[in-house]
Amino acid sequence: MKYGYFDEKAREYVITNPNTPAPWANYLGSPDYGAIITVNAGGYSFVKSGAAGRILRYIFNQFDEPGRYIYLRDEETGDFWSASWKPVSKPLEKYHTECRHGTSYTEFISEYNGIRSRALYYVPMNATHEVWRISVENLTERPRKISVFGYAEFTTESFYTQDLVNMQYTQFITKTEFHDSFILEQINEFNYPRPDGTTGRERFFGLAGAAVDSYTGRREQFLGRNRFDRPQAVLDGKCDNSLNYNGNPCGALQFSLELDAGQKRTAAFLLGQKTVFEAKAIMDRYAEPEKTVDSELAELIRYWHGELANLKVSTPDKSFDAMVNTWNAFQCFTTFVWSRAASLVYCGERNGYGYRDTVQDIQGIIHLDPELARKQLTFMLSAQVHHGAGLPLVKYSHHAGHEDTPEQDSYVKETGHPSYRADDALWLFPTVYKYIAETGNTAYLDEEIPFADKDSGTVREHLKRAIHFSMTHLGPHGMPAGLHADWNDCLVLGSQGESTFVAFQLYYALNIMKEFCENEPEYVQYLEEAAEKLLTVLNEKCYEGDRFIRGFRDTGDVIGSKKDREASMWLNPQSWAVISRGATPEQADKILQTAYEQLNTPYGLQLMQPSYRYDYFEGARMRLFNPGTKENGGIFCQPQGWAILAEALAGHGDRAFQYFKESSPASFNEDADRRVIEPYVHGQFIEGRESPFAGRSHVHWLTGTASTVMVGCVEGILGLRPTPAGIEISPSIPSDWDGFTMEKFFRGKKLHITVNNLAHREGKPKTVILNGAERAPGVIPESDLLEDNKIIVIM
Ligand code: GLC
C-alpha cells in the first residue's frame, strides 16, 4: 500500500494517508535543541542530550504518544478533532489531511467539516526553542466558532529514564505557573536558585498571536480519565485554570476564534527550556506570529535547500533523483549533525560520537558542503590517540590533548569501551582523501591538529600514526588483527584473529598515503612494500577462487570459507577487495558474481549467509540475533552502499543500479507495509531471507547507510570522482538509460554535465567533450575548467 509521495519541487515527502505502518518521522532543529516529530505529531524534544536533556515526554515502542497536540473544537456542536490525524483519529473519509515532512520542518494541512487547519512545526535557525504555528481557516459560507487547544507534555526530570521509572522522586519535584500567555514548569525550584531566582531548568509553553482563554498545567486535569483521543478539557470546551504541584506537569492552553465565512486566523505555540525572563522575550518576538514565522521558515528553507544545492541530478528514474537530490542527502546531514544521538529507536544514551560512524558520516556531505565536513574531520582527527588509534567513543565534551583513553579505567568506566577497534582510524583515509579531492585543498595535510591524549601533529602525521597502529597490530599471517571489532561490531577477533575486510581497508589506506607523501621516497617505499606484502597474503591465504574469506579466528581457523556449513559467504571482503583496488579485474568479476548469486535477495544483499545457528565461535556475537537479522545474515544496509560502489567501479552499471533499487527506501513507496519504516529514509538493516518478514526494515534515520549509499550513488553510479588534481566523470549506469544530466559546483566552478548513453552501455565512458573539445575519459584537471562548463560524456 502507498501512503504518500515525493514532492521534489518543494523537497517534501507528503503523507496523504496518516495511518502509516510505523510512526514516519522527521527531524527538527539540531542536538542543541532537537525535536523529532512523526506523521501524527508524536515525538519528543530535548536540549543537548536525548537522554539527559529531555523536555517532552515520549513513550518508546508504544502508541507514538504523547506528541505536540493541537485540538480543534467546534463550539456550536462540541465536535472536536486534531490538527494531525491522531490523536483524535476522525474517519479518513471525512477528515482530509496531508503531513508534509520537509527539510527540518513538518506541516499538517487538514480539512474537517469546513475548517482547514495548517499546523507547522519547526525550530528556527540557531535557536533553542520550537514553534508550532497554527492557522485556522473557515471554508464555509457561515461564521464559525472554533476553540483551539495546544498540549505539550513536559517531563518531570531532564533524565528521561528518571521521568519514566523513578516516580517516587520525580513525581514530587515539579510545579507549573501561569504567566498571562505561557505556562512555566519549575523543576526542583528551590535547589540552587541563581541570583535572579531562576534555576535554568524551567520549561515554558506559550501562546502568541491570541489571548489565552483557559489553561492547565496538570496533565491529570487536561486528560481527566481519558486518553489523548478524548481529553476531558477538550470535551468540556475549556481547561480549568489549574496548575500542578506534584504529579504530571503539562502545558495546555486554549483560545477561542470567531471566524467569518472565508476568514483565517493564525497563532503560534512556543516551547523551550527557558527561564521566565527568556520565555517572555521569546513570546514578545512572536507578537505578530504570521510575520515572524514566515521569515523564519523562509530562512530555514533557504539554508537547507542551499545545503542541498551543490549537486542536482536528473535521470530517467525519478525516485533515484528524489533520494540523491533530497532525501538521502538530508539524511546524510542528519547523521552528520546528530550522529546516533536520538531517534525513535536511539534514546540518547550513547553520549558521544562513535569513531568509525562519524568519520564515515562525514563522507556523505563532502560533495555538498566540504568546509562543514572539514570542521568535523578536524575534530575527529583530534580524537585520535597519540599512537594512532581512534577513541572508540568520542565524548561530546571532548577536550583534545586532555582526554583519557581505553588504557585508563576512567575512560572504560565512563564510556563502556575497554579497547580499540581494528578499523576506526582507517576510515580517516578515504574521508581525508575525499575532502582534499573535492576541494583541492592539499594544504590540509600540513594542518597541525592535537591528538586526543597528548602530542600534536599535521594531518599527514595523524595518518602516518594510524598506519603505524595497524602495522603494529598484525596477526599471525601478517594481516590486521580484528581486535575488539572491525566494522562489524559482532566480530570480536582479538589480537590473534585477523580480518580480511580491515586488510583491504589498510591496503587502500597505504595506497592513498603514497599519494599524500610523494616527497618522502623512503616512506613511500615502506608503504609500497607493506601494501605488496599484504596483498600477497590476501591472495595466498584468503582467496578461494570465487570469494575472499572473512578472516581468521584467534585459533587460526578460517571464517567464511566456502567449505563451511554456516557463514560461508560474506559481502564486505568482496566489495572492499574491489573498492581498495586490491582485486584484479578478473577477481572483481568473480567475487562480485558470487556475492550476487549467494547473497542477493529482492531487498538487497545479505551481510553473510547462511546465518549462524550452530557453528559459531566465541567471537561471533551475531549469533545472539535471530537468523536473517542484523549482523546475523540480515541485509545490513550500510554495506549495500559498498556493493553499489564496487559494482560501479567494476563498470557494472546494471548491477550497481539493481542493488540501489533493491534496498532504496523509495522503491518501497508503493509497498510500504512490507518495509514498514519511512520510504524516504534508509534504515540500519532489512530482514533477510531467513526471516518470515523478509524486506522489513529497522532503525530509521541515524545510520551509516546514509553516507555509504550516497557515496555509492554519487561516486559509483553517477561517476563523479574528484581527485586532488581535478575530477573524473565516469558513470556506471543502467544500460537502458538513454542518458541523464547533472549540475554540480566543483571548487566554485559550475559543471553542466550531460551523459549520452544512446549506445546503451553500462560503464566506462568512451569520450568526454569539455566545452566543445573532445578528450579521452579520465581526470579533467582543475586548470582545464572555466567558471561555467559544458561537459558531455559519451558512453
Ligand atoms: C551499527 C554500528 C556501526 C557498526 C555496524 C555494524 O550500525 O553503529 O558502528 O559498524 O552496526 O556492526
Short mmCIF file of C-alpha atoms and ligand atoms in Angstrom, two decimals, residues 340 346 350 356-357 487-490 631 636 638 684, ligand 1:
data_model
loop_
_atom_site.label_atom_id
_atom_site.label_comp_id
_atom_site.label_asym_id
_atom_site.label_seq_id
_atom_site.Cartn_x
_atom_site.Cartn_y
_atom_site.Cartn_z
CA ARG A 340 23.37 8.47 16.84
CA TYR A 346 18.01 5.57 19.98
CA ARG A 350 25.15 6.99 23.58
CA ARG A 356 34.00 4.93 12.74
CA ASP A 357 30.41 6.08 12.50
CA TRP A 487 33.43 -2.60 11.11
CA ASN A 488 31.29 -5.48 12.29
CA ASP A 489 30.50 -4.87 15.94
CA CYS A 490 29.64 -8.54 16.33
CA GLU A 631 24.71 -8.83 11.59
CA PHE A 636 22.73 -4.76 6.64
CA GLN A 638 25.42 0.23 5.11
CA GLN A 684 20.16 0.17 9.53
C1 GLC B 1 25.96 -0.35 13.71
C2 GLC B 1 27.05 0.49 14.35
C3 GLC B 1 28.26 0.58 13.45
C4 GLC B 1 28.70 -0.80 13.01
C5 GLC B 1 27.56 -1.57 12.39
C6 GLC B 1 27.93 -2.98 12.05
O1 GLC B 1 25.43 0.29 12.61
O2 GLC B 1 26.59 1.81 14.63
O3 GLC B 1 29.31 1.23 14.10
O4 GLC B 1 29.76 -0.66 12.11
O5 GLC B 1 26.48 -1.61 13.29
O6 GLC B 1 28.16 -3.76 13.16
#
